[in-house]
Short mmCIF file of C-alpha atoms and ligand atoms in Angstrom, two decimals:
data_model
loop_
_atom_site.label_atom_id
_atom_site.label_comp_id
_atom_site.label_asym_id
_atom_site.label_seq_id
_atom_site.Cartn_x
_atom_site.Cartn_y
_atom_site.Cartn_z
CA UNK E 8 88.24 162.22 105.32
CA UNK E 9 85.40 163.50 107.49
CA UNK E 10 82.06 163.17 105.74
CA UNK E 11 78.76 164.70 106.80
CA UNK E 12 75.28 163.69 105.68
CA UNK E 13 73.97 166.99 104.25
CA UNK E 14 70.35 165.96 104.80
CA UNK E 15 70.84 165.81 108.57
CA UNK E 16 74.13 167.52 109.39
CA UNK E 17 75.19 164.28 111.12
CA UNK E 18 78.74 162.96 110.62
CA UNK E 19 79.22 159.77 108.61
CA UNK E 20 82.10 157.37 109.28
CA UNK E 21 85.53 158.70 108.34
CA UNK E 22 87.57 157.22 105.50
CA UNK E 23 91.37 157.26 105.71
CA UNK E 24 93.35 159.34 103.22
CA UNK E 25 96.11 157.65 101.27
CA UNK E 26 99.63 158.26 102.52
CA UNK E 27 102.39 159.56 100.20
CA UNK E 28 103.76 156.00 99.99
CA UNK E 29 100.38 154.66 98.93
CA UNK E 30 100.09 157.32 96.22
CA UNK E 31 103.62 156.48 95.05
CA UNK E 32 102.74 152.77 94.86
CA UNK E 33 99.57 153.59 92.90
CA UNK E 34 101.60 155.56 90.33
CA UNK E 35 104.00 152.61 89.95
CA UNK E 36 101.04 150.28 89.47
CA UNK E 37 99.61 152.66 86.87
CA UNK E 38 102.87 152.55 84.91
CA UNK E 39 103.19 148.76 85.07
CA UNK E 40 99.57 148.33 84.05
CA UNK E 41 99.82 150.81 81.19
CA UNK E 42 102.67 148.83 79.63
CA UNK E 43 100.26 145.88 79.25
CA UNK E 44 96.94 147.69 78.84
CA UNK E 45 98.07 149.74 75.85
CA UNK E 46 98.54 146.47 73.93
CA UNK E 47 95.10 145.07 74.73
CA UNK E 48 92.88 145.28 71.66
CA UNK E 49 90.25 148.01 71.49
CA UNK E 50 87.66 145.27 70.99
CA UNK E 51 88.63 143.66 74.32
CA UNK E 52 88.54 147.03 76.09
CA UNK E 53 85.10 147.68 74.61
CA UNK E 54 83.90 144.37 76.02
CA UNK E 55 85.14 145.32 79.50
CA UNK E 56 83.33 148.64 79.22
CA UNK E 57 80.16 146.84 78.30
CA UNK E 58 80.64 144.70 81.43
CA UNK E 59 80.97 147.94 83.46
CA UNK E 60 77.59 149.06 82.08
CA UNK E 61 76.09 145.77 83.29
CA UNK E 62 77.64 146.16 86.75
CA UNK E 63 76.21 149.66 87.02
CA UNK E 64 72.72 148.54 86.06
CA UNK E 65 72.79 145.48 88.33
CA UNK E 66 73.85 147.55 91.36
CA UNK E 67 72.18 150.87 90.60
CA UNK E 68 70.27 151.14 93.85
CA UNK E 69 73.38 150.49 95.94
CA UNK E 70 75.44 153.11 94.06
CA UNK E 71 72.56 155.60 94.12
CA UNK E 72 72.31 155.22 97.91
CA UNK E 73 76.01 156.07 98.29
CA UNK E 74 75.58 159.28 96.30
CA UNK E 75 72.48 160.37 98.18
CA UNK E 76 74.11 159.67 101.55
CA UNK E 77 77.33 161.55 100.79
CA UNK E 78 76.13 164.58 98.84
CA UNK E 79 72.33 164.69 99.26
CA UNK E 80 71.15 164.11 95.69
CA UNK E 81 67.44 163.16 95.59
CA UNK E 82 67.38 159.38 95.25
CA UNK E 83 65.43 159.28 91.97
CA UNK E 84 68.10 161.52 90.41
CA UNK E 85 70.87 159.33 91.86
CA UNK E 86 69.35 156.26 90.20
CA UNK E 87 69.09 158.18 86.89
CA UNK E 88 72.72 159.21 87.24
CA UNK E 89 73.84 155.58 87.53
CA UNK E 90 71.74 154.72 84.46
CA UNK E 91 73.34 157.59 82.55
CA UNK E 92 76.78 156.23 83.46
CA UNK E 93 75.75 152.86 82.01
CA UNK E 94 74.66 154.74 78.86
CA UNK E 95 78.05 156.41 78.37
CA UNK E 96 79.70 152.99 78.82
CA UNK E 97 77.33 151.49 76.22
CA UNK E 98 78.03 154.39 73.86
CA UNK E 99 81.82 153.96 73.87
CA UNK E 100 81.54 150.17 74.01
CA UNK E 101 79.75 150.49 70.68
CA UNK E 102 81.65 153.36 69.04
CA UNK E 103 85.24 153.39 70.38
CA UNK E 104 86.45 151.02 67.67
CA UNK E 105 85.34 153.26 64.81
CA UNK E 106 86.42 156.44 66.64
CA UNK E 107 89.95 155.09 67.09
CA UNK E 108 90.32 153.54 63.66
CA UNK E 109 93.36 154.70 61.69
CA UNK E 110 92.56 157.59 59.37
CA UNK E 111 94.17 156.95 56.01
CA UNK E 112 95.17 160.09 54.12
CA UNK E 113 96.13 159.94 50.46
CA UNK E 114 99.60 161.41 49.83
CA UNK E 115 102.17 159.92 47.42
CA UNK E 116 101.79 156.97 45.05
CA UNK E 117 104.42 154.82 46.81
CA UNK E 118 103.66 155.83 50.37
CA UNK E 119 100.88 155.13 52.79
CA UNK E 120 100.17 157.98 55.18
CA UNK E 121 97.71 157.86 58.02
CA UNK E 122 96.87 159.12 61.50
CA UNK E 123 96.82 156.58 64.34
CA UNK E 124 95.39 157.17 67.79
CA UNK E 125 97.57 155.96 70.63
CA UNK E 126 97.14 156.28 74.39
CA UNK E 127 99.23 158.75 76.39
CA UNK E 128 99.62 156.89 79.71
CA UNK E 129 98.23 157.68 83.15
CA UNK E 130 95.62 160.44 83.09
CA UNK E 131 94.72 162.14 86.37
CA UNK E 132 91.04 163.07 86.76
CA UNK E 133 90.27 165.68 89.44
CA UNK E 134 86.52 165.53 89.91
CA UNK E 135 83.75 167.37 91.78
CA UNK E 136 81.04 166.05 94.08
CA UNK E 137 77.95 167.33 92.26
CA UNK E 138 77.55 164.47 89.75
CA UNK E 139 79.91 162.14 91.61
CA UNK E 140 79.41 159.15 89.31
CA UNK E 141 78.62 160.82 85.98
CA UNK E 142 81.63 163.15 85.91
CA UNK E 143 83.94 160.20 86.52
CA UNK E 144 82.35 157.88 83.97
CA UNK E 145 82.31 160.49 81.23
CA UNK E 146 86.08 160.70 81.77
CA UNK E 147 86.77 157.01 82.26
CA UNK E 148 84.59 155.43 79.54
CA UNK E 149 86.45 156.95 76.56
CA UNK E 150 89.90 157.30 78.04
CA UNK E 151 90.30 153.79 79.47
CA UNK E 152 88.95 152.41 76.20
CA UNK E 153 91.59 154.27 74.18
CA UNK E 154 94.26 152.49 76.26
CA UNK E 155 95.06 155.06 78.93
CA UNK E 156 94.99 154.22 82.62
CA UNK E 157 93.00 156.44 84.99
CA UNK E 158 93.81 157.95 88.37
CA UNK E 159 90.83 159.50 90.13
CA UNK E 160 91.22 162.25 92.71
CA UNK E 161 87.63 162.76 93.73
CA UNK E 162 86.21 165.61 95.84
CA UNK E 163 86.99 165.16 99.53
CA UNK E 164 83.30 164.90 100.53
CA UNK E 165 82.59 161.86 98.30
CA UNK E 166 85.30 159.25 98.99
CA UNK E 167 82.75 156.44 99.29
CA UNK E 168 81.56 157.27 95.75
CA UNK E 169 85.20 157.13 94.58
CA UNK E 170 85.70 153.69 96.13
CA UNK E 171 82.38 152.44 94.73
CA UNK E 172 83.44 153.51 91.21
CA UNK E 173 86.75 151.65 91.59
CA UNK E 174 84.64 148.65 92.58
CA UNK E 175 82.58 148.92 89.36
CA UNK E 176 85.73 148.48 87.25
CA UNK E 177 86.98 145.64 89.45
CA UNK E 178 83.67 143.81 89.17
CA UNK E 179 83.63 144.39 85.40
CA UNK E 180 86.91 142.46 85.12
CA UNK E 181 89.37 145.28 84.38
CA UNK E 182 93.01 144.44 85.19
CA UNK E 183 94.10 145.90 88.51
CA UNK E 184 95.63 149.33 88.01
CA UNK E 185 93.65 150.41 84.95
CA UNK E 186 91.49 152.59 87.19
CA UNK E 187 92.66 153.64 90.66
CA UNK E 188 91.34 156.04 93.23
CA UNK E 189 93.75 158.31 95.08
CA UNK E 190 92.16 159.36 98.35
CA UNK E 191 93.95 162.67 98.76
CA UNK E 192 93.05 166.30 99.37
CA UNK E 193 93.50 169.05 96.82
CA UNK E 194 96.85 170.09 98.34
CA UNK E 195 98.39 166.89 96.94
CA UNK E 196 97.18 167.39 93.38
CA UNK E 197 100.13 169.54 92.26
CA UNK E 198 102.69 166.85 93.18
CA UNK E 199 100.74 164.19 91.28
CA UNK E 200 100.48 166.38 88.17
CA UNK E 201 104.19 167.14 88.29
CA UNK E 202 105.13 163.46 88.63
CA UNK E 203 106.75 162.03 85.47
CA UNK E 204 104.52 158.98 85.68
CA UNK E 205 101.44 161.13 85.00
CA UNK E 206 100.91 162.09 81.34
CA UNK E 207 97.89 164.41 81.46
CA UNK E 208 95.19 165.84 83.70
CA UNK E 209 91.53 166.68 83.40
CA UNK E 210 89.64 168.73 85.99
CA UNK E 211 85.96 169.35 86.43
CA UNK E 212 85.45 171.97 89.11
CA UNK E 213 85.66 175.62 89.98
CA UNK E 214 87.55 178.35 88.15
CA UNK E 215 90.00 178.64 91.03
CA UNK E 216 90.85 174.94 90.91
CA UNK E 217 91.12 175.18 87.11
CA UNK E 218 93.64 178.00 87.29
CA UNK E 219 95.72 176.12 89.85
CA UNK E 220 95.72 172.85 87.88
CA UNK E 221 96.45 174.65 84.60
CA UNK E 222 99.39 176.48 86.19
CA UNK E 223 101.04 173.30 87.46
CA UNK E 224 100.25 171.41 84.27
CA UNK E 225 101.64 174.29 82.21
CA UNK E 226 104.89 174.34 84.18
CA UNK E 227 105.22 170.61 83.57
CA UNK E 228 103.94 170.69 79.96
CA UNK E 229 101.12 168.26 80.60
CA UNK E 230 98.03 168.19 78.39
CA UNK E 231 94.88 169.42 80.20
CA UNK E 232 91.14 169.53 79.76
CA UNK E 233 89.26 171.92 82.05
CA UNK E 234 85.50 171.79 82.62
CA UNK E 235 84.77 174.74 84.91
CA UNK E 236 81.82 176.79 86.05
CA UNK E 237 78.88 178.16 84.13
CA UNK E 238 76.40 181.02 84.39
CA UNK E 239 74.18 179.83 81.60
CA UNK E 240 71.63 182.21 80.08
CA UNK E 241 68.07 181.01 79.41
CA UNK E 242 66.66 183.42 76.85
CA UNK E 243 62.88 183.65 76.36
CA UNK E 244 61.70 185.63 73.32
CA UNK E 245 58.25 187.16 72.81
CA UNK E 246 57.19 184.37 70.41
CA UNK E 247 58.19 181.54 72.77
CA UNK E 248 55.86 178.94 74.24
CA UNK E 249 55.94 180.66 77.63
CA UNK E 250 54.25 177.87 79.60
CA UNK E 251 56.77 175.28 78.41
CA UNK E 252 59.69 177.67 78.87
CA UNK E 253 58.59 178.35 82.47
CA UNK E 254 58.19 174.64 83.25
CA UNK E 255 61.48 173.59 81.67
CA UNK E 256 63.21 176.68 83.09
CA UNK E 257 62.19 175.71 86.64
CA UNK E 258 63.63 172.26 86.06
CA UNK E 259 66.77 173.65 84.40
CA UNK E 260 67.48 175.87 87.42
CA UNK E 261 66.80 173.31 90.13
CA UNK E 262 68.32 170.18 88.61
CA UNK E 263 70.62 168.54 91.18
CA UNK E 264 69.22 170.93 93.80
CA UNK E 265 70.62 173.80 91.71
CA UNK E 266 74.18 172.50 91.88
CA UNK E 267 74.92 171.96 88.21
CA UNK E 268 77.44 173.71 86.01
CA UNK E 269 74.94 173.72 83.11
CA UNK E 270 71.91 174.74 85.16
CA UNK E 271 70.10 177.75 83.70
CA UNK E 272 71.14 180.58 86.01
CA UNK E 273 70.26 183.86 84.32
CA UNK E 274 66.76 184.09 82.81
CA UNK E 275 66.67 186.78 80.13
CA UNK E 276 63.10 187.49 79.14
CA UNK E 277 61.60 189.75 76.46
CA UNK E 278 59.53 192.53 78.03
CA UNK E 279 56.39 191.50 76.08
CA UNK E 280 56.22 188.15 77.94
CA UNK E 281 58.14 189.06 81.10
CA UNK E 282 55.17 189.24 83.51
CA UNK E 283 53.59 186.10 82.11
CA UNK E 284 56.86 184.17 82.27
CA UNK E 285 57.71 185.34 85.79
CA UNK E 286 54.31 184.42 87.16
CA UNK E 287 54.36 180.92 85.60
CA UNK E 288 58.01 180.38 86.57
CA UNK E 289 57.19 181.19 90.22
CA UNK E 290 54.21 178.81 90.12
CA UNK E 291 56.39 176.00 88.75
CA UNK E 292 59.08 176.55 91.38
CA UNK E 293 56.56 176.75 94.24
CA UNK E 294 55.19 173.36 93.20
CA UNK E 295 58.56 171.63 93.72
CA UNK E 296 59.05 169.48 96.81
CA UNK E 297 62.07 170.33 98.93
CA UNK E 298 63.03 167.72 101.48
CA UNK E 299 64.51 164.37 102.43
CA UNK E 300 66.63 163.17 99.49
CA UNK E 301 65.91 159.53 100.30
CA UNK E 302 62.21 160.14 99.52
CA UNK E 303 61.33 159.23 95.92
CA UNK E 304 58.98 162.24 95.71
CA UNK E 305 61.62 164.85 96.56
CA UNK E 306 62.59 167.28 93.80
CA UNK E 307 65.17 169.36 95.68
CA UNK E 308 67.42 167.97 98.40
CA UNK E 309 69.90 169.72 100.66
CA UNK E 310 72.93 171.61 99.43
CA UNK E 311 75.93 169.29 99.56
CA UNK E 312 77.90 171.01 102.34
CA UNK E 313 77.14 173.58 105.02
CA UNK E 314 79.80 175.99 103.72
CA UNK E 315 78.36 175.83 100.20
CA UNK E 316 74.91 176.74 101.50
CA UNK E 317 76.36 179.63 103.51
CA UNK E 318 78.26 180.92 100.45
CA UNK E 319 75.07 180.71 98.40
CA UNK E 320 73.13 182.70 101.00
CA UNK E 321 75.87 185.31 101.13
CA UNK E 322 75.55 185.79 97.35
CA UNK E 323 71.78 186.21 97.70
CA UNK E 324 72.11 188.63 100.63
CA UNK E 325 74.74 190.76 98.88
CA UNK E 326 72.58 190.90 95.72
CA UNK E 327 69.54 192.00 97.75
CA UNK E 328 71.60 194.63 99.57
CA UNK E 329 72.65 195.91 96.14
CA UNK E 330 68.98 196.30 95.13
CA UNK E 331 67.69 192.92 93.87
CA UNK E 332 64.08 192.04 94.75
CA UNK E 333 63.30 188.62 96.28
CA UNK E 334 60.24 187.17 94.51
CA UNK E 335 60.50 183.76 96.19
CA UNK E 336 62.61 182.08 98.90
CA UNK E 337 65.75 183.92 99.92
CA UNK E 338 66.47 182.39 103.35
CA UNK E 339 67.91 178.98 104.38
CA UNK E 340 65.14 176.64 105.55
CA UNK E 341 64.54 176.27 109.27
CA UNK E 342 65.32 172.57 109.65
CA UNK E 343 68.29 170.23 110.20
CA UNK E 344 70.53 169.77 107.18
CA UNK E 345 71.57 172.28 104.55
CA UNK E 346 68.33 173.12 102.78
CA UNK E 347 67.91 176.20 100.60
CA UNK E 348 64.55 176.78 98.92
CA UNK E 349 63.96 177.75 95.29
CA UNK E 350 64.68 181.47 95.14
CA UNK E 351 63.95 184.04 92.47
CA UNK E 352 65.57 187.47 92.22
CA UNK E 353 64.47 190.27 89.89
CA UNK E 354 65.79 193.81 89.30
CA UNK E 355 69.25 192.34 89.76
CA UNK E 356 71.75 195.22 89.55
CA UNK E 357 74.90 195.08 87.43
CA UNK E 358 77.90 194.22 89.56
CA UNK E 359 75.94 192.24 92.17
CA UNK E 360 76.84 188.56 92.74
CA UNK E 361 73.59 187.34 91.13
CA UNK E 362 74.54 189.18 87.94
CA UNK E 363 78.29 188.57 87.93
CA UNK E 364 79.06 185.25 89.62
CA UNK E 365 78.15 181.63 89.20
CA UNK E 366 75.28 180.86 91.61
CA UNK E 367 75.59 177.20 92.55
CA UNK E 368 72.22 176.52 94.15
CA UNK E 369 68.48 176.87 93.37
CA UNK E 370 68.57 180.65 92.89
CA UNK E 371 67.39 182.18 89.61
CA UNK E 372 68.01 185.75 88.45
CA UNK E 373 65.44 187.10 86.00
CA UNK E 374 66.29 190.00 83.67
CA UNK E 375 63.93 191.99 81.41
CA UNK E 376 65.16 192.90 77.90
CA UNK E 377 63.65 194.98 75.10
CA UNK E 378 64.87 193.14 71.99
CA UNK E 379 67.10 190.49 70.47
CA UNK E 380 70.23 192.64 70.53
CA UNK E 381 69.83 193.36 74.24
CA UNK E 382 69.14 189.69 74.97
CA UNK E 383 72.40 188.69 73.27
CA UNK E 384 74.32 191.43 75.06
CA UNK E 385 73.05 190.35 78.50
CA UNK E 386 73.58 186.65 77.67
CA UNK E 387 77.22 187.35 76.82
CA UNK E 388 77.79 189.73 79.76
CA UNK E 389 79.70 187.12 81.77
CA UNK E 390 83.23 185.74 81.97
CA UNK E 391 81.75 182.23 81.66
CA UNK E 392 80.70 180.41 78.50
CA UNK E 393 79.47 176.90 79.13
CA UNK E 394 75.93 176.49 77.76
CA UNK E 395 72.85 178.49 76.76
CA UNK E 396 69.19 177.83 76.11
CA UNK E 397 67.10 179.95 73.70
CA UNK E 398 63.30 179.85 73.48
CA UNK E 399 61.49 181.02 70.35
CA UNK E 400 58.93 179.74 67.85
CA UNK E 401 61.15 181.02 65.04
CA UNK E 402 63.83 178.35 64.59
CA UNK E 403 65.88 180.50 62.22
CA UNK E 404 65.97 183.17 64.92
CA UNK E 405 66.93 180.53 67.50
CA UNK E 406 69.85 179.42 65.37
CA UNK E 407 70.90 182.99 64.53
CA UNK E 408 70.94 183.94 68.21
CA UNK E 409 72.64 180.63 69.03
CA UNK E 410 75.57 181.57 66.78
CA UNK E 411 75.94 184.91 68.58
CA UNK E 412 76.00 183.48 72.10
CA UNK E 413 79.47 182.85 73.50
CA UNK E 414 79.16 179.32 74.85
CA UNK E 415 80.33 175.77 74.23
CA UNK E 416 76.80 174.64 73.43
CA UNK E 417 73.41 176.18 72.65
CA UNK E 418 70.06 174.42 72.87
CA UNK E 419 67.01 175.96 71.18
CA UNK E 420 63.66 175.16 72.87
CA UNK E 421 65.39 172.63 75.14
CA UNK E 422 67.36 172.75 78.36
CA UNK E 423 71.13 172.35 78.26
CA UNK E 424 72.13 168.76 78.89
CA UNK E 425 75.09 166.49 78.38
CA UNK E 426 74.73 163.53 76.04
CA UNK E 427 77.42 160.91 75.26
CA UNK E 428 76.83 161.45 71.50
CA UNK E 429 77.57 165.20 71.62
CA UNK E 430 80.77 167.01 72.59
CA UNK E 431 80.57 168.90 75.86
CA UNK E 432 82.72 171.75 77.18
CA UNK E 433 83.05 175.49 77.52
CA UNK E 434 84.84 178.60 76.32
CA UNK E 435 86.02 181.75 78.17
CA UNK E 436 86.52 181.05 81.89
CA UNK E 437 84.39 177.90 81.65
CA UNK E 438 87.53 176.13 80.49
CA UNK E 439 88.77 174.39 77.37
CA UNK E 440 88.79 171.03 75.69
CA UNK E 441 85.84 168.72 75.16
CA UNK E 442 84.43 165.63 76.77
CA UNK E 443 82.12 163.00 75.26
CA UNK E 444 81.57 162.01 71.60
CA UNK E 445 84.61 161.51 69.33
CA UNK E 446 85.90 165.00 70.14
CA UNK E 447 86.19 164.00 73.80
CA UNK E 448 87.80 160.68 73.01
CA UNK E 449 90.57 162.40 71.03
CA UNK E 450 91.64 164.75 73.86
CA UNK E 451 93.90 162.16 75.48
CA UNK E 452 95.39 160.28 72.57
CA UNK E 453 98.53 160.87 70.58
CA UNK E 454 97.23 161.62 67.09
CA UNK E 455 100.29 160.18 65.48
CA UNK E 456 101.20 160.78 61.84
CA UNK E 457 102.60 157.67 60.16
CA UNK E 458 104.27 157.74 56.73
CA UNK E 459 105.14 154.32 55.37
CA UNK E 460 107.20 154.45 52.22
CA UNK E 461 107.22 151.48 49.88
CA UNK E 462 110.92 150.50 49.62
CA UNK E 463 110.55 150.14 45.83
CA UNK E 464 109.02 153.60 45.45
CA UNK E 465 110.83 156.90 45.05
CA UNK E 466 111.43 157.66 48.74
CA UNK E 467 113.61 160.73 48.35
CA UNK E 468 111.23 162.50 46.01
CA UNK E 469 108.30 161.86 48.32
CA UNK E 470 110.08 162.89 51.50
CA UNK E 471 111.58 166.07 50.09
CA UNK E 472 108.21 167.49 49.12
P1 NAP G 509 86.10 172.58 93.40
O1 NAP G 509 86.17 173.11 94.76
O2 NAP G 509 86.93 173.20 92.35
O3 NAP G 509 86.45 171.02 93.52
C1 NAP G 509 86.50 170.18 92.39
C2 NAP G 509 87.68 169.24 92.54
O4 NAP G 509 88.89 169.98 92.47
C3 NAP G 509 87.71 168.51 93.88
O5 NAP G 509 88.24 167.22 93.67
C4 NAP G 509 88.66 169.36 94.70
O6 NAP G 509 89.28 168.64 95.74
C5 NAP G 509 89.67 169.77 93.65
N1 NAP G 509 90.35 171.02 93.93
C6 NAP G 509 89.88 172.11 94.58
N2 NAP G 509 90.82 173.08 94.61
C7 NAP G 509 91.90 172.59 93.96
C8 NAP G 509 93.20 173.11 93.67
N3 NAP G 509 93.57 174.34 94.03
N4 NAP G 509 94.07 172.32 93.01
C9 NAP G 509 93.71 171.08 92.62
N5 NAP G 509 92.52 170.54 92.88
C10 NAP G 509 91.61 171.28 93.53
O7 NAP G 509 84.64 172.61 92.83
P2 NAP G 509 83.32 172.13 93.54
O8 NAP G 509 82.83 173.19 94.43
O9 NAP G 509 83.52 170.78 94.12
O10 NAP G 509 82.38 171.95 92.26
C11 NAP G 509 81.60 172.98 91.79
C12 NAP G 509 82.25 173.65 90.61
O11 NAP G 509 82.48 172.71 89.57
C13 NAP G 509 81.33 174.70 90.04
O12 NAP G 509 82.04 175.82 89.65
C14 NAP G 509 80.75 173.98 88.82
O13 NAP G 509 80.24 174.82 87.85
C15 NAP G 509 81.93 173.18 88.36
N6 NAP G 509 81.49 172.07 87.51
C16 NAP G 509 81.76 172.12 86.18
C17 NAP G 509 81.32 171.11 85.35
C18 NAP G 509 81.61 171.14 83.87
O14 NAP G 509 81.43 170.12 83.22
N7 NAP G 509 82.02 172.25 83.30
C19 NAP G 509 80.62 170.05 85.89
C20 NAP G 509 80.35 170.04 87.24
C21 NAP G 509 80.81 171.06 88.05
P3 NAP G 509 88.80 168.78 97.29
O15 NAP G 509 87.40 168.34 97.35
O16 NAP G 509 89.73 167.89 98.00
O17 NAP G 509 88.95 170.23 97.61
#
């Protein structure tokens, strides 16, 4: 796997892909391990997860450096990402036991009926490069703790991250085979999904990858969770705290150098505060530091790959050709590496990429609306439905609008963020299923109904009802 440092454009050392035989051996190991791991107590698995949190914290600088080197995340954000991974481990280390406890349901006098939560087997996780540790840990923390074994197929530009994550679980004391990395390209994913030794698959990535994985999984009747793209609206009403909205909005658009599924992408602003918001939003964005991701002071690093930056610029260029106005940025930066500056587009025409497509970089589109109804219409005018942020001093209005927005989550007077305690996922073409919280935990367990009839009771009567 050929890796390139996006901050410099210089190649990094190559890492060998796994051969078909190596993948086959990993699937055998997964099966052998699952036979044992499913019988390990939840309490013991929780302890191992707690160890993983310790390993992450003890080695956070080392893991952060790997991320920054491979995909260009500013180093301070890489360190925070490792800490957030430790948090999701802590969360499930504390709560998995209660989340997986049998649910007793009253039925008949001489019968006990309940739901038990049992692991499925080997779960394949196809993951993206943008949060190369977090996306993997939010999958692994719940699903290894429920007794599944994990197979990671990470994005091809972050194999060192994938190996480092495998190392976390090894250092934490997990039995070999509970978590394995498959160093393969996307062309091999279909065969792995179709393999009888794989029970289920989760993908975080683009719509195109989601459709492909869902098709193969559907043909093979494998359970899937899909976390796909987003084009999140950030709605600012006339009664909002405009200064805070502008400040948080700038952060929400540029988080991870703009490469986040839940970044605010379309800013929908009431006409009464449009000029004020735009001017403060531009000021906030201009104040951000774009540069070397190894520098602690950097806010925005390079885009992760050259091709991604070129695609981003094509979307901007096509939107401008269609009539959008560039208020800020709009051209790749004249330096080595794949740097794109904060960019703001206004007067974005319907049908242009900035209005219709996910923009995966630090480019904001700002729309002017006349009232609440128009704001909701523009917010929902997308095939995607991941998150949304609504800004208003009237909390009842915030909640009312929140119910009308087609998205998997809505935050009022706050940016959209993922949190281990809250379920996370999308609707429409942003995918289906949930990660995190108890809802996420239950995606990859067999929710088994158990009916246990007391031999002295009236079995026939109970069962015939
Ligand atoms: P991507 O190209 O879809 O890649 C994601 C993963 O899928 C990589 O491991 C990739 O492998 C694999 N992949 C690509 N095409 C595939 C196919 N046809 N079949 C099977 N696997 C395939 O996405 P990306 O550009 O890396 O990531 C950005 C996208 O992810 C954006 O759309 C973003 O919104 C979305 N995302 C969503 C969430 C969420 O939680 N909803 C979070 C983060 C990112 P290779 O690298 O080997 O191609």
